Coordinates of C-alpha atoms in Angstrom, one line a residue:
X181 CA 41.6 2.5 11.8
X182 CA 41.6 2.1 15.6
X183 CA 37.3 2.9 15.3
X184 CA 36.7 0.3 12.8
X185 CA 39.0 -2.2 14.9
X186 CA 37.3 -1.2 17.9
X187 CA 33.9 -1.6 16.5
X188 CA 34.4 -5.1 14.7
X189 CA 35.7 -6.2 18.3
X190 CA 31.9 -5.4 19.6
X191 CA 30.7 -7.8 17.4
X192 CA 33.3 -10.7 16.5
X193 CA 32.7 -12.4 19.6
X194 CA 29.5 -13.0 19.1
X195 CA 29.7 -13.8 15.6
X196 CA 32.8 -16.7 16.5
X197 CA 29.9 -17.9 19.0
X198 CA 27.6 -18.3 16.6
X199 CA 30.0 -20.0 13.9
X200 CA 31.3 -22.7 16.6
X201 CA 27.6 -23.6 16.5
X202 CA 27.3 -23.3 13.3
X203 CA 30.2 -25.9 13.1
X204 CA 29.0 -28.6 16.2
X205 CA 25.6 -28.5 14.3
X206 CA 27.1 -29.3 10.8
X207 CA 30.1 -31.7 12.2
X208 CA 26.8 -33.9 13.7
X209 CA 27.9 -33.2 17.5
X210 CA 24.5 -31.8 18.4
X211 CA 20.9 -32.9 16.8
X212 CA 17.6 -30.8 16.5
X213 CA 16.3 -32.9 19.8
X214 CA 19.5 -31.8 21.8
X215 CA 19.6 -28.3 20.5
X216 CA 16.0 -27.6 21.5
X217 CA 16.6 -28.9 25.1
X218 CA 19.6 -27.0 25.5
X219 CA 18.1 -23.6 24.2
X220 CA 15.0 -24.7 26.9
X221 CA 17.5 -25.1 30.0
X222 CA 19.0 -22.1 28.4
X223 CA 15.9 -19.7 29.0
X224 CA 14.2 -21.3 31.8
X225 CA 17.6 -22.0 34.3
X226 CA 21.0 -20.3 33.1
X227 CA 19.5 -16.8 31.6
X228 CA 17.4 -16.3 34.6
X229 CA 20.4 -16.7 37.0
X230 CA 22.5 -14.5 34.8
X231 CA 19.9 -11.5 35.2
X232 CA 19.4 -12.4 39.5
X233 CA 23.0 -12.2 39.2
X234 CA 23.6 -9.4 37.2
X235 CA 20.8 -7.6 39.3
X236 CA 21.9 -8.3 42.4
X237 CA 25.7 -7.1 41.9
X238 CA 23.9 -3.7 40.8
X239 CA 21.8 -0.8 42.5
X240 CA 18.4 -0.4 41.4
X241 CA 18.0 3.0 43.1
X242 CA 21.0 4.7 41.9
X243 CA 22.6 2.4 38.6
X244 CA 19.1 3.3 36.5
X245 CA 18.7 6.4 34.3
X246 CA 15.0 7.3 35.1
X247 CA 14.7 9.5 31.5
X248 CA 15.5 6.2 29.8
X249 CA 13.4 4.1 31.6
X250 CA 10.1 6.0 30.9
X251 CA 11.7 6.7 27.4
X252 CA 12.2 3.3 26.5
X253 CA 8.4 2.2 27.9
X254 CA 6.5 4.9 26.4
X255 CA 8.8 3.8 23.1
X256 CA 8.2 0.3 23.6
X257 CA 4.7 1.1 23.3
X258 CA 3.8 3.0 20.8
X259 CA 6.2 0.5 18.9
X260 CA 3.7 -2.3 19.6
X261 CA 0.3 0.2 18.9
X262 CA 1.6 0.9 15.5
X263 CA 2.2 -2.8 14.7
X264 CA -0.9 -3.6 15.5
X265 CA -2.7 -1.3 14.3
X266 CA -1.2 -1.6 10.9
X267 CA 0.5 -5.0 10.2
X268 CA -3.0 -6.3 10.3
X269 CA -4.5 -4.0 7.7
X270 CA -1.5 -4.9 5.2
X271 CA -0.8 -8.9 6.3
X272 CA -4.6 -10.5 5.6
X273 CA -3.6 -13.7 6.9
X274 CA -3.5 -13.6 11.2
X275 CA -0.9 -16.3 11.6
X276 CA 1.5 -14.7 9.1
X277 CA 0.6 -11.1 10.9
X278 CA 1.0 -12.6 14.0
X279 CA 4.4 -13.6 13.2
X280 CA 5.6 -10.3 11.5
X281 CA 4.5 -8.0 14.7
X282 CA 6.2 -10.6 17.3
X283 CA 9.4 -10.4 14.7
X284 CA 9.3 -6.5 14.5
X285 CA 8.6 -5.7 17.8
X286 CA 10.1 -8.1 20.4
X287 CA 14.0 -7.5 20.6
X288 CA 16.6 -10.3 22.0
X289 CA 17.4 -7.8 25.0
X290 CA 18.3 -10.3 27.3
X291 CA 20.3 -12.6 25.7
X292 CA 22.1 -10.3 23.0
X293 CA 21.7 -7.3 24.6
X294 CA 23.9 -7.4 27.1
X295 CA 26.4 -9.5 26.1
X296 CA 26.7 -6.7 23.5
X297 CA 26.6 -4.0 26.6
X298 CA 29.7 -6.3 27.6
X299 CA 31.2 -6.4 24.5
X300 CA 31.3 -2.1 24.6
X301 CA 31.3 -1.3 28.1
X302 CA 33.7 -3.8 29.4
X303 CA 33.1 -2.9 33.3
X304 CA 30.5 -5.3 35.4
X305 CA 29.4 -2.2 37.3
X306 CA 28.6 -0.5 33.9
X307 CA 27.0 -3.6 32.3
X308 CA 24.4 -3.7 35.2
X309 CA 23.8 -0.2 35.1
X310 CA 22.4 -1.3 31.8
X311 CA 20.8 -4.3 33.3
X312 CA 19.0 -2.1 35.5
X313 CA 17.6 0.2 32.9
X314 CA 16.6 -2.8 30.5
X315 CA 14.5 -4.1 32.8
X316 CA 12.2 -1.9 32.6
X317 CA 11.9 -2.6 28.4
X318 CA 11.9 -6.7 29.6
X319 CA 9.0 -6.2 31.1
X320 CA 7.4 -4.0 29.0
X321 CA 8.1 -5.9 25.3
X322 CA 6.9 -9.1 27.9
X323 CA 3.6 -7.9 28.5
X324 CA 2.3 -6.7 25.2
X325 CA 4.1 -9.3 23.3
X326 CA 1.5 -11.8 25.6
X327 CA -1.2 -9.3 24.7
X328 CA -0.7 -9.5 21.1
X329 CA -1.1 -13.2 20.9
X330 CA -4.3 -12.8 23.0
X331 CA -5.8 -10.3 21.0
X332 CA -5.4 -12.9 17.6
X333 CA -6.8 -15.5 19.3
X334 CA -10.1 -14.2 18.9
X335 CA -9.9 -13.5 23.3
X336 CA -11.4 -10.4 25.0
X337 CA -7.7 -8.7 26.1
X338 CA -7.7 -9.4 29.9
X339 CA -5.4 -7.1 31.8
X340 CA -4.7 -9.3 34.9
X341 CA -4.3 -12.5 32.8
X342 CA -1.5 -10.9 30.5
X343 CA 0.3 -9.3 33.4
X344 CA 0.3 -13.1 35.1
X345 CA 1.3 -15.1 32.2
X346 CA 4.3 -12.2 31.5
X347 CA 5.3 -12.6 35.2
X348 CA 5.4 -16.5 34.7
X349 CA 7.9 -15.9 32.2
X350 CA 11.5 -17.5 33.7
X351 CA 13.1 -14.2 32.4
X352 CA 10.7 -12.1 34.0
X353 CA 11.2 -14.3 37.8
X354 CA 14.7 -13.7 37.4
X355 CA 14.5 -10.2 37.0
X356 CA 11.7 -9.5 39.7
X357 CA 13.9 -11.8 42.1
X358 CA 17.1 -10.0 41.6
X359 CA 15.3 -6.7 42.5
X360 CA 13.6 -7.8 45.6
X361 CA 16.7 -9.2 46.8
X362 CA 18.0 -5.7 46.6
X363 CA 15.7 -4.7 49.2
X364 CA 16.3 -7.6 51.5
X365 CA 17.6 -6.2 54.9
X366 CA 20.7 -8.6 54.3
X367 CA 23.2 -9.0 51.7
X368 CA 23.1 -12.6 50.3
X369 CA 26.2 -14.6 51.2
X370 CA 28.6 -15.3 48.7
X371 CA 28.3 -19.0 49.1
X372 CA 24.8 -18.5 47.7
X373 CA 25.8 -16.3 45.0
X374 CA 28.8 -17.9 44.2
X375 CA 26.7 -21.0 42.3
X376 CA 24.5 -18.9 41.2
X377 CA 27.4 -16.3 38.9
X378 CA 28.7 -20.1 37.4
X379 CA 25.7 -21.1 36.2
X380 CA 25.2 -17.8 34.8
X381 CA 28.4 -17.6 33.0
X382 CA 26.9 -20.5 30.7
X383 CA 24.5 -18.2 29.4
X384 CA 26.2 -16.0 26.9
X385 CA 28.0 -18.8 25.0
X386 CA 25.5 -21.3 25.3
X387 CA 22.7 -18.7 23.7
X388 CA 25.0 -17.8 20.8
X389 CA 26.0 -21.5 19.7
X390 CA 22.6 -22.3 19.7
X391 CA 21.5 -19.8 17.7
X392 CA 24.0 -20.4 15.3
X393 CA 23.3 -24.1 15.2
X394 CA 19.9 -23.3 14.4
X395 CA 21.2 -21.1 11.7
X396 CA 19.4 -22.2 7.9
X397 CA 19.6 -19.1 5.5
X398 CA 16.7 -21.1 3.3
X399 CA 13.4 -19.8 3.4
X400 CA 10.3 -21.1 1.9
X401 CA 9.9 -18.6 -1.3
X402 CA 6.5 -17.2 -0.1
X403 CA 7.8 -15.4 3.0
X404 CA 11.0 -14.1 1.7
X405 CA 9.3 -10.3 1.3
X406 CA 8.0 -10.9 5.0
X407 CA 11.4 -11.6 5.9
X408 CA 12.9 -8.9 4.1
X409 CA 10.4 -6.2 5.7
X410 CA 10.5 -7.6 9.0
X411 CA 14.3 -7.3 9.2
X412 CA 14.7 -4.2 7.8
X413 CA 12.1 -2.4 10.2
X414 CA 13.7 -4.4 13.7
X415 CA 17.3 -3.7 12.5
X416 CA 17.3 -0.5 10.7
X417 CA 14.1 1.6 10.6
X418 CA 13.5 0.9 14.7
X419 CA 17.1 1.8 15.7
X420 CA 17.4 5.0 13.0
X421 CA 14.1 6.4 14.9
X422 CA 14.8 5.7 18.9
X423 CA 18.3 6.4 18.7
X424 CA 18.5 10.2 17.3
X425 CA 15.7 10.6 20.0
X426 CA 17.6 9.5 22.6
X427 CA 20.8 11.2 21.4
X428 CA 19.7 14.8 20.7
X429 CA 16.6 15.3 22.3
X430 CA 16.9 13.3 25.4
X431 CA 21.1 13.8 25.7
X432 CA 21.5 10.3 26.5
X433 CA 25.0 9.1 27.1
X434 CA 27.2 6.5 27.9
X435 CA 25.1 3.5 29.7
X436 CA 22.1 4.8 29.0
X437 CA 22.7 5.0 25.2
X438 CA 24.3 1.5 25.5
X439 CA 20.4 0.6 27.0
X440 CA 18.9 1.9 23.7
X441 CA 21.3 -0.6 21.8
X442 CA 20.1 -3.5 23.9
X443 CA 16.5 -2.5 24.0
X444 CA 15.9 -1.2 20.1
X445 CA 18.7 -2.5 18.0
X446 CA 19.2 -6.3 18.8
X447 CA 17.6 -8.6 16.6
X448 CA 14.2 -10.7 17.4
X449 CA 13.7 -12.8 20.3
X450 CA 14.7 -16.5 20.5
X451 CA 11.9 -17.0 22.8
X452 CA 8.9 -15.6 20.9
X453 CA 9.0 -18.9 19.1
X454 CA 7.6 -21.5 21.7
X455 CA 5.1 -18.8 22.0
X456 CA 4.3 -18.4 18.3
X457 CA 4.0 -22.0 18.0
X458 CA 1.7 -22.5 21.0
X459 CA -0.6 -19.6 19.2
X460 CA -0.8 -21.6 16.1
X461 CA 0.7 -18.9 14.0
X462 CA 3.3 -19.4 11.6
X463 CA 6.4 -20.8 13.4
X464 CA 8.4 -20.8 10.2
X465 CA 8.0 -17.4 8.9
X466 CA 9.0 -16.6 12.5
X467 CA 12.0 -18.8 12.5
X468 CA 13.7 -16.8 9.4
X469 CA 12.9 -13.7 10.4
X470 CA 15.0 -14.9 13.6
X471 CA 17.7 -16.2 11.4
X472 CA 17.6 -13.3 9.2
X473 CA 17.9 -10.8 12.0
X474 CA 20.2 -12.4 14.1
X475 CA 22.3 -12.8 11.2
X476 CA 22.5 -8.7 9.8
X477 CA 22.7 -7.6 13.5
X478 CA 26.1 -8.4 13.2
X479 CA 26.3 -5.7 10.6
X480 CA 23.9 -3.2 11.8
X481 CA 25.0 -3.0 15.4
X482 CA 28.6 -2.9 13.6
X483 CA 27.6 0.5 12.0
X484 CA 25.5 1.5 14.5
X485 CA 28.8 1.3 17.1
X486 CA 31.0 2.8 14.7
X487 CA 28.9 6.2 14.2
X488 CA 28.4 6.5 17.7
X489 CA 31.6 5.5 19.0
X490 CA 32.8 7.9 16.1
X491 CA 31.1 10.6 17.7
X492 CA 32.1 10.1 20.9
X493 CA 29.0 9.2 22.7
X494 CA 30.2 6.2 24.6

């Protein structure tokens, strides 16, 4: 009993988030306009600050499993080759393909990942352990997820053009920030940071009512398979792969398993949409799968904690 009580407390924080927005949006306290400008200061001011933060109050030398790191890249990869290499061959249509590899293969690391590395670890100093490996994934899942949208425009795939629109990602300057300030010959004063850690405590809770004010379980008819598919490969097929990897091949423990949670098993980005949008593909397949996978992860990452807590691993 203490396991499943244990487990459910990984996850009903986030799901009470997600309801309370879920409520403001239904009780009329928040409109589409509002919502949308929040979940834009969201990613491009609070989330940024919460990973300098988070970075900073780490070490990037010693906090970082270096097995999981290349694990999780060379994963990462050969996650994105085989979605598009085959999505396209099944999915005629680009903009619906389009979609479906962007839903499969980019995971909300940032945002859900580590409130969920909270949500087991409890200690800060464990938490940016995580943050330090993760990184590594960000930046990764970043670049190719650019690439992919450049391949379908019909544009020759140009290395230094991906790598600078990934870095011009606010996510990505937060995290590339936060590790050169590691290497700065002085410690930042904390008057400096001190501003910074507020405005990044808005982060978690902001993220998680808008997501559930966004929430709308209706899908046009047409793209329930796609939704269906796409959910079931980023929350169950993805996760069942990596993690017995990680576990019994790699021996990956503790933080480091927490990483492959954050990195594999969280549910598709929030911010692929803006990007699906500016592609022309189809923003509202890409919206339900969203919905639809934020909404089981709260189910799958339940059972995936309570098997690995039930065996000990963290």
């Amino acid at each position: 009993m203490e396991l499943v009580r244990s487990s459910i407390g990984v996850v009903f924080p986030l799901f009470v988030m997600m309801a309370i927005g879920m409520i403001v949006k239904r009780i009329g306290l928040v409109t589409d306009e509002g919502l949308s400008e929040m979940n834009r200061i969201n990613v491009r001011l609070f989330l940024p600050a919460m990973l300098f933060a988070n970075i900073c109050d780490g070490d990037l030398l010693q906090g970082a499993n270096r097995t999981f790191m290349l694990f999780a890249a060379v994963s990462a990869t050969i996650i994105f080759l085989l979605c598009i290499l085959i999505i396209p061959r099944v999915v005629k249509d680009k903009k619906r393909s389009q979609s479906i590899i962007l839903g499969i293969y980019r995971p909300n690391t940032a945002i859900y990942g580590l409130p969920l590395a909270q949500s087991i670890l409890g200690d800060s100093n464990r938490v940016s352990n995580v943050l330090m490996m993760i990184s590594v994934s960000i930046l990764v899942t970043n670049f190719f997820a650019v690439l992919a949208l450049e391949i379908f425009r019909g544009d020759k795939p140009n290395l230094l053009k991906s790598i600078a629109r990934s870095f011009s990602n606010p996510i990505i300057i937060g995290l590339v920030l936060g590790m050169i300030a590691q290497f700065l010959p002085f410690t930042i004063p904390p008057m400096v940071l001190s501003p910074i850690r507020s405005i990044a405590a808005i982060t978690t809770p902001l993220a998680f009512i808008c997501l559930g004010a966004d929430f709308t379980f209706k899908a046009k008819k047409s793209n329930r398979v796609a939704v269906l598919l796409s959910t079931l490969f980023k929350l169950v097929v993805t996760p069942l792969v990596i993690t017995p990897i990680a576990v019994f091949l790699l021996g990956l423990r503790e933080e480091s398993l927490v990483a492959i949670l954050c990195a594999f098993a969280t549910p598709t980005a929030v911010s692929v949409l803006p990007l699906i949008k500016e592609a022309g593909a189809d923003d509202e397949l890409m919206g339900s799968i969203i919905v639809s996978t934020t909404a089981f992860s709260l189910i799958s990452i339940f059972l995936i904690v309570y098997c690995l807590k039930g065996m000990a691993l963290f």
